[in-house]
Amino acid sequence: MTLHPLVLLSPHDSQSIDSAFGEDGHVRAVEGAGWAVARAIRARYAPCKTVVVCGPGFNGADGYVAARWLEVWGWSVVVLAVAAPKKDSLVEVIARSWRGRTFSEDGGRIANADLVVDAVFGAGLSRPLSDGLSHILRQANRLVAIDVPSGVCGETGRLLGSVKKAELTISFIRPRPAHFLEPAKALCGEIVCADIGLPADAVNEVKPRVFLNEPGLWLLPVADRGDHKYSRGVVSICGADKMTGAVRIAAQAARSSGAGLVRILGGDVALYRHSEPGLIVDDVPIGEAVKDSRRQVWLCGPGLSNAEVEAYLPQLISAGKTILADAGALGTGAEAVEALRGVSVITPHMGEFRRLFGALAESPRIEAARQAAQCVGAVVVLKGSDTIIAAPDGRVAINQHASPALATAGSGDTLAGIVSALLAGGMPAWEASCAAVWLHGDAGIAAASEYGGWPVVEALEKGLGRARQRAEKHQNAKNYKNLPFARL
Ligand SMILES: NC(=O)C1=CN([C@@H]2O[C@H](COP(=O)(O)OP(=O)(O)OC[C@H]3O[C@@H](n4cnc5c(N)ncnc54)[C@H](O)[C@@H]3O)[C@@H](O)[C@H]2O)[C@@H](O)CC1
Ligand SMILES: Nc1ncnc2c1ncn2[C@@H]1O[C@H](COP(=O)(O)OP(=O)(O)O)[C@@H](O)[C@H]1O
Ligand SMILES: [K+]
């Protein structure tokens, strides 16, 4: 058994791995980690005046090993030991293998160095970084971080103090959630992940719950000779009377991402009938429509008023439909949360999330999304530049594959349409949501390159067929070449 390539390691997972290493194994792991750090640096920088700032734990230990290798390769290296390792600890033994110049006071060395290596604290930091330490690191001109820039909480991406931005961050085995979560993400620079070996026992110890959202985490259904429109899936969308554009955008996105049939029910029926000819428009009561067992998947929310949501949502829930609730269906406070019980997926942006869940919005986004998913019993897609997809069972995916070009009105409706199409295609809710976020991001990246960075929302749907094709290609690849970090 191996660890899935898309797993992101929490500090807790790392501790489980470290205990599986045993003492000898741990020394080998630190040797491997320090060597990887030195190699990653050597591959990117010419030999220069370097200060390695070492803390008291294993992050510091990696720093001592990296210093040793850089010096072997002829670099001018000094260590600034900002805290001594614990007496008689393994870190102390490893630190002694560094025989070069060591200082305990900065004395202006950091400001004068060409390169500073931050080996002070790793991802498991539990207390805020002291002002003294952050002052020292902030003087660096160019910084390379081991594991995470010191002061970053590896699990949540929160900053525990004032953190200096790194140009390069080198992590081990698998990246950390923080490497892809704001605000930490913006401070990590290029991410390199080094393979330092993993004891077989460790794989069983790690219970991965956080993943990078890339093809291979999920599998899209592929086109088959025997397909017919019902096998590809039917999406039904609750029609709005006034904000009809949102409904049409969602409908087009659902069709462009593979739904066999998309129907709009109610709202401004005349307008919908005169819009895209591929749409089917119904003017029957919702109570009638839910009796059709082929119409299992419903999108409720884009463009809808409160009154419209009240007319649709309870009937859909009591009919046991698979529901995606977005926009207008995401109301205010505990009563609105209660009204959502029974839906499969909700897709709030941060404003909608705050309105629904109040104080929970103040928690780190990954924790907030996970708790909200447990609270509603639905998949929560917390949108943003680092969209988080949380399942009620605790699984979380973090999406990187996106573009700021998506920050345009109606882009959320596009996403809702894609999720609906994948649900209708038979994917489970979390997988459908993850895949949809990736396809949406891919369409955004493609539209940005085609329209000079500033596409209108209607351009997104045009990229969805190709996005799906790219996802199918990558999801079948064994080598995971297209990840947003380099591998060593
Ligand atoms: N499994 C893995 O992922 C591996 C991780 N390795 C390294 O191991 C590191 C983790 O090692 P540790 O768990 O020793 O963590 P750290 O090296 O971050 O050190 C934690 C130590 O600092 C103290 N501390 C925490 N916050 C503090 C604060 N604000 N002020 C002062 N002291 C504070 C703690 O009490 C503890 O003694 C990783 O960052 C990575 O560099 C590698 O050596 C090999 C394998
Ligand atoms: N800077 C960004 N980088 C990547 N994706 C973004 C960015 N800004 C917004 N998005 C994405 O665009 C979509 C916007 O959705 P939403 O706010 O609901 O828009 P609307 O309600 O106008 O349709 C979300 O999927 C979000 O993740
Ligand atoms: K560090």
XYZ file of C-alpha atoms and ligand atoms in Angstrom:
561
model
C 0.000 0.000 0.000
C 1.218 3.509 -0.752
C 0.030 6.930 0.205
C -2.252 8.455 -2.445
C -0.312 11.065 -4.457
C -2.926 13.728 -3.711
C -2.869 13.360 0.085
C -1.900 16.487 2.014
C -0.227 15.661 5.320
C -1.459 17.291 8.497
C 1.041 17.770 11.344
C -0.772 14.920 13.097
C -0.155 12.621 10.099
C 3.519 13.638 10.131
C 3.816 12.738 13.805
C 2.300 9.313 13.077
C 4.856 8.851 10.316
C 7.703 9.989 12.568
C 6.754 7.482 15.264
C 6.613 4.691 12.666
C 10.190 5.595 11.622
C 11.666 4.595 15.003
C 14.885 6.266 16.202
C 17.233 4.983 13.455
C 14.643 5.553 10.781
C 14.060 9.071 12.046
C 17.747 9.933 11.768
C 17.710 8.582 8.191
C 14.581 10.643 7.453
C 16.180 13.837 8.756
C 19.343 13.088 6.750
C 17.160 12.589 3.661
C 15.176 15.754 4.381
C 18.257 17.957 4.906
C 19.908 16.573 1.773
C 16.719 17.240 -0.225
C 16.658 20.835 1.049
C 20.282 21.356 0.000
C 19.648 19.820 -3.431
C 16.547 21.934 -4.039
C 18.541 25.047 -3.122
C 21.544 24.077 -5.254
C 19.254 23.513 -8.240
C 17.857 27.065 -7.984
C 20.623 29.312 -6.637
C 24.308 29.821 -7.410
C 26.649 29.312 -4.407
C 26.265 32.357 -2.150
C 26.597 33.634 1.397
C 23.968 31.627 3.274
C 22.638 31.693 6.836
C 20.640 28.696 8.056
C 18.452 29.724 10.984
C 17.839 26.628 13.127
C 15.146 26.106 15.775
C 15.084 23.541 18.611
C 13.092 20.737 16.932
C 13.330 18.532 13.852
C 12.791 21.496 11.536
C 16.062 22.815 12.956
C 17.630 19.351 12.569
C 16.830 19.411 8.837
C 18.535 22.811 8.741
C 21.794 21.506 10.300
C 21.913 18.683 7.732
C 21.207 21.079 4.838
C 23.971 23.417 6.100
C 26.400 20.491 6.139
C 25.669 19.564 2.507
C 25.817 23.113 1.213
C 29.178 23.558 2.887
C 30.434 20.275 1.378
C 29.478 21.707 -2.006
C 31.584 24.786 -1.384
C 28.967 27.304 -0.217
C 29.752 29.872 2.447
C 27.418 28.805 5.249
C 26.838 29.756 8.863
C 24.179 28.509 11.261
C 22.236 30.865 13.481
C 20.920 28.665 16.309
C 18.019 30.720 17.666
C 17.213 28.002 20.213
C 19.396 25.116 21.275
C 18.098 21.565 20.796
C 16.912 19.808 23.988
C 19.791 18.201 25.891
C 20.439 14.547 24.952
C 17.743 14.663 22.251
C 18.027 13.168 18.781
C 18.045 16.708 17.388
C 21.100 17.487 19.528
C 22.916 14.440 18.119
C 22.089 15.521 14.564
C 23.049 19.144 15.287
C 26.502 17.987 16.427
C 27.152 16.617 12.952
C 27.386 20.261 11.813
C 30.954 21.351 12.477
C 30.834 24.732 10.767
C 30.493 28.209 12.245
C 27.514 28.578 14.591
C 26.200 31.730 16.231
C 23.456 32.283 18.724
C 23.071 36.013 18.029
C 22.296 37.433 14.604
C 24.822 40.307 14.708
C 23.657 41.622 11.328
C 24.421 38.351 9.505
C 20.885 37.823 8.201
C 20.639 41.245 6.607
C 24.033 40.700 4.956
C 23.324 37.194 3.697
C 22.467 36.469 0.062
C 20.197 33.630 1.129
C 18.526 32.689 4.415
C 17.156 29.234 5.156
C 14.272 29.231 7.624
C 14.610 26.036 9.682
C 13.081 27.507 12.818
C 9.649 25.874 13.135
C 7.698 23.415 11.042
C 4.041 22.861 10.283
C 3.060 21.717 13.783
C 3.680 25.072 15.442
C 1.379 25.330 18.433
C 2.191 28.751 19.881
C 2.558 32.106 18.182
C 5.983 32.955 16.838
C 7.726 35.415 19.162
C 8.253 38.987 17.933
C 12.001 38.499 18.316
C 12.081 35.532 15.938
C 9.846 37.097 13.365
C 12.000 40.253 13.505
C 15.092 38.131 12.774
C 13.525 36.331 9.797
C 11.992 39.496 8.377
C 15.449 40.914 7.761
C 16.215 38.240 5.178
C 16.495 39.401 1.592
C 15.773 36.038 0.028
C 14.263 33.270 2.118
C 13.901 29.537 1.604
C 11.645 27.760 4.105
C 11.853 24.173 5.293
C 8.408 22.553 5.635
C 6.573 25.898 5.985
C 7.651 29.491 6.565
C 7.972 29.641 10.360
C 4.786 30.933 11.941
C 2.443 29.141 9.530
C -0.011 26.619 10.984
C 0.437 23.640 8.650
C -3.059 22.319 9.138
C -5.086 25.454 8.532
C -2.840 27.965 6.762
C -3.396 30.422 9.628
C -0.536 32.738 10.556
C 0.686 32.521 14.147
C 2.559 35.811 14.181
C 4.162 37.952 11.511
C 5.496 35.585 8.836
C 8.221 36.348 6.288
C 7.451 35.313 2.713
C 9.628 32.555 1.278
C 10.657 32.232 -2.379
C 10.793 28.473 -2.067
C 9.326 26.048 0.458
C 10.574 22.471 0.650
C 8.348 19.879 2.288
C 8.613 16.121 2.659
C 6.613 13.042 1.647
C 3.490 15.049 0.738
C 2.740 18.786 0.910
C 0.790 20.320 3.802
C -2.727 21.764 3.594
C -1.218 25.181 4.423
C 0.754 25.209 1.175
C -2.547 25.614 -0.677
C -4.631 27.580 1.823
C -4.753 31.345 2.193
C -3.219 33.307 3.834
C -0.226 30.937 4.097
C -0.278 29.991 0.406
C 0.756 33.482 -0.639
C 3.829 33.236 1.632
C 5.169 29.838 0.510
C 6.563 30.709 -2.942
C 7.411 27.695 -5.092
C 6.526 24.402 -3.387
C 8.847 21.418 -3.683
C 7.966 18.090 -2.142
C 10.805 15.641 -1.559
C 10.366 11.915 -1.380
C 12.351 10.807 1.681
C 10.952 7.265 1.860
C 8.167 6.026 4.048
C 8.095 2.959 6.309
C 5.344 0.514 5.309
C 3.757 0.726 8.793
C 3.424 4.458 8.477
C 1.005 4.204 5.572
C -1.464 2.401 7.802
C -0.967 4.948 10.568
C -1.873 7.915 8.393
C -5.597 8.470 8.020
C -5.652 11.028 5.236
C -8.570 13.413 5.309
C -7.203 16.329 3.296
C -6.454 16.110 -0.422
C -5.376 18.297 -3.269
C -8.204 18.594 -5.782
C -6.839 17.169 -9.030
C -8.099 14.549 -11.497
C -7.464 11.132 -10.001
C -9.027 12.154 -6.697
C -12.283 11.480 -8.545
C -13.210 9.775 -11.808
C -15.557 11.360 -14.298
C -17.916 8.973 -16.090
C -16.614 8.584 -19.644
C -18.690 8.678 -22.818
C -19.887 5.291 -23.956
C -21.269 4.032 -27.257
C -24.509 3.053 -25.572
C -25.121 6.470 -23.966
C -28.518 8.074 -24.229
C -29.663 11.350 -22.803
C -31.204 9.776 -19.715
C -28.099 7.749 -18.961
C -26.004 10.936 -19.163
C -28.393 12.454 -16.640
C -31.225 14.912 -16.256
C -30.775 18.213 -14.439
C -33.827 20.172 -13.336
C -33.441 23.807 -12.373
C -35.904 25.849 -10.348
C -36.799 28.808 -12.571
C -36.653 32.403 -11.348
C -39.159 35.046 -12.263
C -36.834 38.072 -12.110
C -33.143 37.064 -12.072
C -33.482 34.844 -15.092
C -29.849 35.205 -16.216
C -28.534 33.173 -13.277
C -30.818 30.273 -14.203
C -29.819 30.392 -17.855
C -26.109 30.521 -17.043
C -26.462 27.492 -14.747
C -28.488 25.643 -17.377
C -25.917 26.290 -20.110
C -23.096 25.186 -17.817
C -24.937 21.957 -16.959
C -25.462 21.209 -20.649
C -21.890 22.108 -21.585
C -20.421 19.860 -18.920
C -22.231 16.754 -20.043
C -25.830 16.631 -18.770
C -28.045 14.707 -21.191
C -31.069 16.888 -20.604
C -31.597 20.160 -18.759
C -35.050 21.377 -17.783
C -36.115 24.653 -16.237
C -39.295 24.614 -14.200
C -41.393 27.721 -13.585
C -40.380 31.374 -13.182
C -40.489 33.507 -16.327
C -41.468 30.592 -18.546
C -42.032 32.732 -21.651
C -38.511 34.139 -21.480
C -36.925 30.734 -20.968
C -38.901 29.349 -23.916
C -37.422 32.037 -26.148
C -33.837 31.497 -24.999
C -31.466 28.626 -25.850
C -33.256 26.077 -28.006
C -31.627 23.101 -26.310
C -33.442 23.808 -23.053
C -36.690 22.172 -22.046
C -39.010 24.507 -20.185
C -41.837 23.230 -17.970
C -44.850 25.060 -16.724
C -46.206 22.414 -14.354
C -46.489 22.658 -10.557
C -43.399 21.477 -8.686
C -45.582 18.819 -6.968
C -46.183 17.256 -10.397
C -42.579 17.494 -11.604
C -41.126 15.686 -8.581
C -43.221 12.612 -9.400
C -41.037 11.982 -12.476
C -38.408 9.554 -11.193
C -36.033 10.495 -14.026
C -35.810 13.984 -12.558
C -33.720 13.112 -9.505
C -31.209 15.982 -9.532
C -32.383 19.539 -8.831
C -30.610 22.852 -8.669
C -32.369 25.330 -6.401
C -31.166 28.850 -5.709
C -29.555 30.771 -8.578
C -31.672 33.859 -9.258
C -34.384 32.890 -6.766
C -36.111 35.127 -4.213
C -36.886 33.872 -0.688
C -40.499 33.295 -1.643
C -39.508 31.262 -4.697
C -37.111 29.143 -2.634
C -39.875 28.493 -0.101
C -42.147 27.318 -2.884
C -39.596 24.833 -4.256
C -37.122 23.634 -1.639
C -39.328 21.920 0.989
C -41.129 19.974 -1.749
C -37.871 18.828 -3.293
C -36.520 17.746 0.094
C -39.648 15.837 1.039
C -39.624 14.097 -2.355
C -36.095 12.817 -1.527
C -34.439 14.525 -4.490
C -30.682 15.070 -4.857
C -30.463 18.823 -4.376
C -27.783 21.426 -4.887
C -28.685 24.580 -2.926
C -26.924 27.793 -3.920
C -27.366 31.574 -3.841
C -31.012 32.434 -2.939
C -31.435 29.079 -1.166
C -28.699 30.020 1.322
C -30.542 32.160 3.874
C -29.660 33.651 7.247
C -28.945 31.930 10.566
C -29.889 28.685 12.280
C -33.374 28.511 10.778
C -31.918 28.679 7.267
C -29.401 25.953 8.167
C -32.288 23.815 9.410
C -34.186 24.388 6.153
C -31.230 22.937 4.221
C -31.262 19.543 5.949
C -31.797 16.962 3.243
C -29.909 18.748 0.468
C -26.756 17.070 -0.908
C -24.510 20.020 -1.697
C -24.354 23.713 -0.793
C -22.033 26.143 -2.594
C -21.638 29.317 -0.501
C -19.098 32.072 -1.056
C -17.708 33.547 2.152
C -20.502 36.138 2.455
C -23.211 33.496 2.182
C -21.280 31.244 4.557
C -21.073 34.003 7.168
C -24.778 34.730 6.833
C -25.658 31.063 7.323
C -23.181 29.979 9.974
C -22.336 33.218 11.834
C -19.352 32.851 14.190
C -18.144 29.652 12.493
C -16.987 31.879 9.639
C -14.257 33.235 11.948
C -12.569 29.791 12.149
C -9.895 28.907 9.595
C -11.709 28.177 6.325
C -10.842 24.493 6.229
C -12.207 23.934 9.735
C -15.233 26.109 9.076
C -16.139 24.182 5.922
C -15.664 20.812 7.601
C -17.825 21.723 10.593
C -20.513 23.244 8.392
C -20.640 20.030 6.333
C -21.145 18.025 9.496
C -23.761 20.451 10.763
C -25.908 20.444 7.592
C -25.133 16.841 6.619
C -24.247 18.018 3.101
C -21.135 18.631 1.062
C -20.015 22.238 1.523
C -18.206 23.935 -1.354
C -16.719 27.031 0.269
C -15.809 29.146 -2.745
C -12.827 31.443 -3.109
C -9.363 31.482 -4.638
C -8.641 28.357 -2.546
C -12.059 26.686 -2.822
C -12.571 24.039 -0.149
C -14.832 21.049 -0.682
C -15.793 19.407 2.620
C -17.835 16.234 3.100
C -19.851 15.426 6.235
C -17.560 12.409 6.818
C -14.572 14.755 7.310
C -12.912 14.481 3.882
C -11.722 17.806 2.541
C -10.270 18.729 -0.846
C -8.441 21.987 -1.499
C -8.594 23.346 -5.041
C -5.675 25.130 -6.693
C -6.717 24.739 -10.276
C -8.446 28.095 -10.816
C -7.928 31.608 -12.063
C -8.838 35.086 -10.788
C -10.659 35.392 -14.117
C -13.444 33.474 -12.358
C -14.161 36.499 -10.169
C -16.998 37.692 -12.365
C -20.747 37.800 -11.713
C -22.464 34.585 -12.730
C -19.367 32.446 -12.295
C -20.945 30.833 -9.210
C -24.031 29.970 -11.293
C -21.735 28.277 -13.803
C -20.211 26.202 -11.019
C -23.664 25.232 -9.709
C -24.632 24.038 -13.193
C -21.485 21.896 -13.473
C -21.969 20.256 -10.070
C -25.586 19.476 -11.009
C -24.542 17.857 -14.288
C -22.013 15.607 -12.548
C -24.523 14.626 -9.868
C -26.956 13.758 -12.653
C -24.180 11.708 -14.286
C -24.153 9.523 -11.181
C -21.123 10.815 -9.279
C -21.335 10.858 -5.461
C -21.800 14.343 -4.002
C -18.251 15.025 -2.762
C -16.592 13.663 -5.903
C -19.047 15.533 -8.156
C -18.353 18.759 -6.270
C -14.572 18.322 -6.381
C -14.593 17.481 -10.086
C -16.901 20.406 -10.864
C -14.658 22.874 -9.030
C -11.685 21.611 -11.075
C -13.574 21.823 -14.397
C -14.794 25.317 -13.514
C -11.216 26.326 -12.682
C -9.911 24.807 -15.900
C -12.529 26.638 -17.964
C -11.520 29.843 -16.137
C -7.833 29.320 -16.909
C -8.593 28.619 -20.582
C -10.960 31.605 -20.899
C -8.412 33.878 -19.226
C -5.769 32.917 -21.754
C -8.156 33.336 -24.672
C -9.588 36.711 -23.597
C -6.478 38.379 -22.202
C -7.319 37.662 -18.585
C -10.764 39.229 -18.548
C -13.389 36.841 -19.918
C -17.101 37.442 -19.400
C -19.013 34.671 -17.684
C -20.556 33.425 -20.929
C -17.046 32.455 -22.072
C -16.686 29.899 -19.290
C -19.238 27.459 -20.615
C -17.386 27.313 -23.949
C -14.341 25.830 -22.234
C -16.168 23.106 -20.335
C -16.065 20.369 -22.979
C -12.288 20.726 -23.305
C -11.945 20.950 -19.533
C -13.711 17.637 -19.220
C -11.461 16.148 -21.887
C -8.344 17.330 -20.004
C -9.676 15.956 -16.735
C -10.352 12.565 -18.333
C -6.802 12.496 -19.693
C -5.213 13.368 -16.344
C -7.453 11.161 -14.243
C -6.173 8.118 -16.110
C -2.506 9.091 -15.867
C -0.450 7.116 -13.389
C 2.371 9.606 -13.012
C 0.586 12.743 -11.746
C 2.758 15.063 -13.786
C 0.484 18.073 -13.632
C 0.570 18.837 -9.932
C 0.998 22.401 -8.634
C 4.273 21.540 -6.902
C 7.635 20.189 -8.007
C 8.771 16.757 -6.906
C 12.244 15.789 -5.807
N 7.340 13.140 8.615
C 7.827 14.260 8.172
O 7.104 15.008 7.519
C 9.243 14.646 8.478
C 9.487 15.894 9.036
N 10.724 16.365 9.263
C 10.925 17.674 9.928
O 10.409 17.641 11.219
C 9.795 18.877 11.496
C 8.804 18.748 12.621
O 9.579 18.548 13.773
P 9.090 18.972 15.249
O 7.840 18.255 15.559
O 10.278 18.784 16.143
O 8.690 20.500 15.110
P 9.572 21.835 15.123
O 10.900 21.649 14.551
O 8.672 22.854 14.568
O 9.831 22.155 16.653
C 8.888 22.153 17.577
C 9.580 22.522 18.901
O 9.440 23.897 19.090
C 8.726 24.175 20.283
N 7.854 25.308 19.969
C 6.684 25.278 19.304
N 6.202 26.530 19.116
C 7.119 27.367 19.682
C 7.215 28.787 19.815
N 6.301 29.601 19.303
N 8.274 29.325 20.449
C 9.227 28.520 20.936
N 9.194 27.177 20.842
C 8.157 26.593 20.225
C 8.004 22.930 20.619
O 7.759 22.848 21.986
C 8.983 21.877 20.083
O 9.999 21.641 21.017
C 9.182 19.265 10.176
O 8.955 20.641 10.114
C 10.233 18.819 9.193
O 11.156 19.870 8.971
C 11.909 15.712 8.716
O 12.968 15.834 9.624
C 11.722 14.254 8.379
C 10.326 13.704 8.214
N -9.528 35.130 -7.265
C -10.125 33.981 -7.586
N -9.403 32.897 -7.926
C -9.997 31.753 -8.258
N -11.344 31.563 -8.258
C -12.126 32.578 -7.919
C -11.572 33.843 -7.563
N -12.604 34.669 -7.261
C -13.738 33.968 -7.436
N -13.474 32.706 -7.837
C -14.464 31.652 -8.108
O -15.529 32.212 -8.884
C -16.805 31.769 -8.412
C -17.620 32.980 -7.948
O -18.818 32.552 -7.404
P -19.877 33.554 -6.732
O -19.182 34.453 -5.783
O -21.000 32.728 -6.231
O -20.325 34.422 -7.990
P -21.776 34.785 -8.513
O -22.690 34.776 -7.347
O -21.630 36.135 -9.115
O -22.100 33.756 -9.529
C -16.495 30.777 -7.307
O -16.472 29.474 -7.819
C -15.107 31.187 -6.821
O -14.401 30.114 -6.245
K 10.428 26.546 8.762
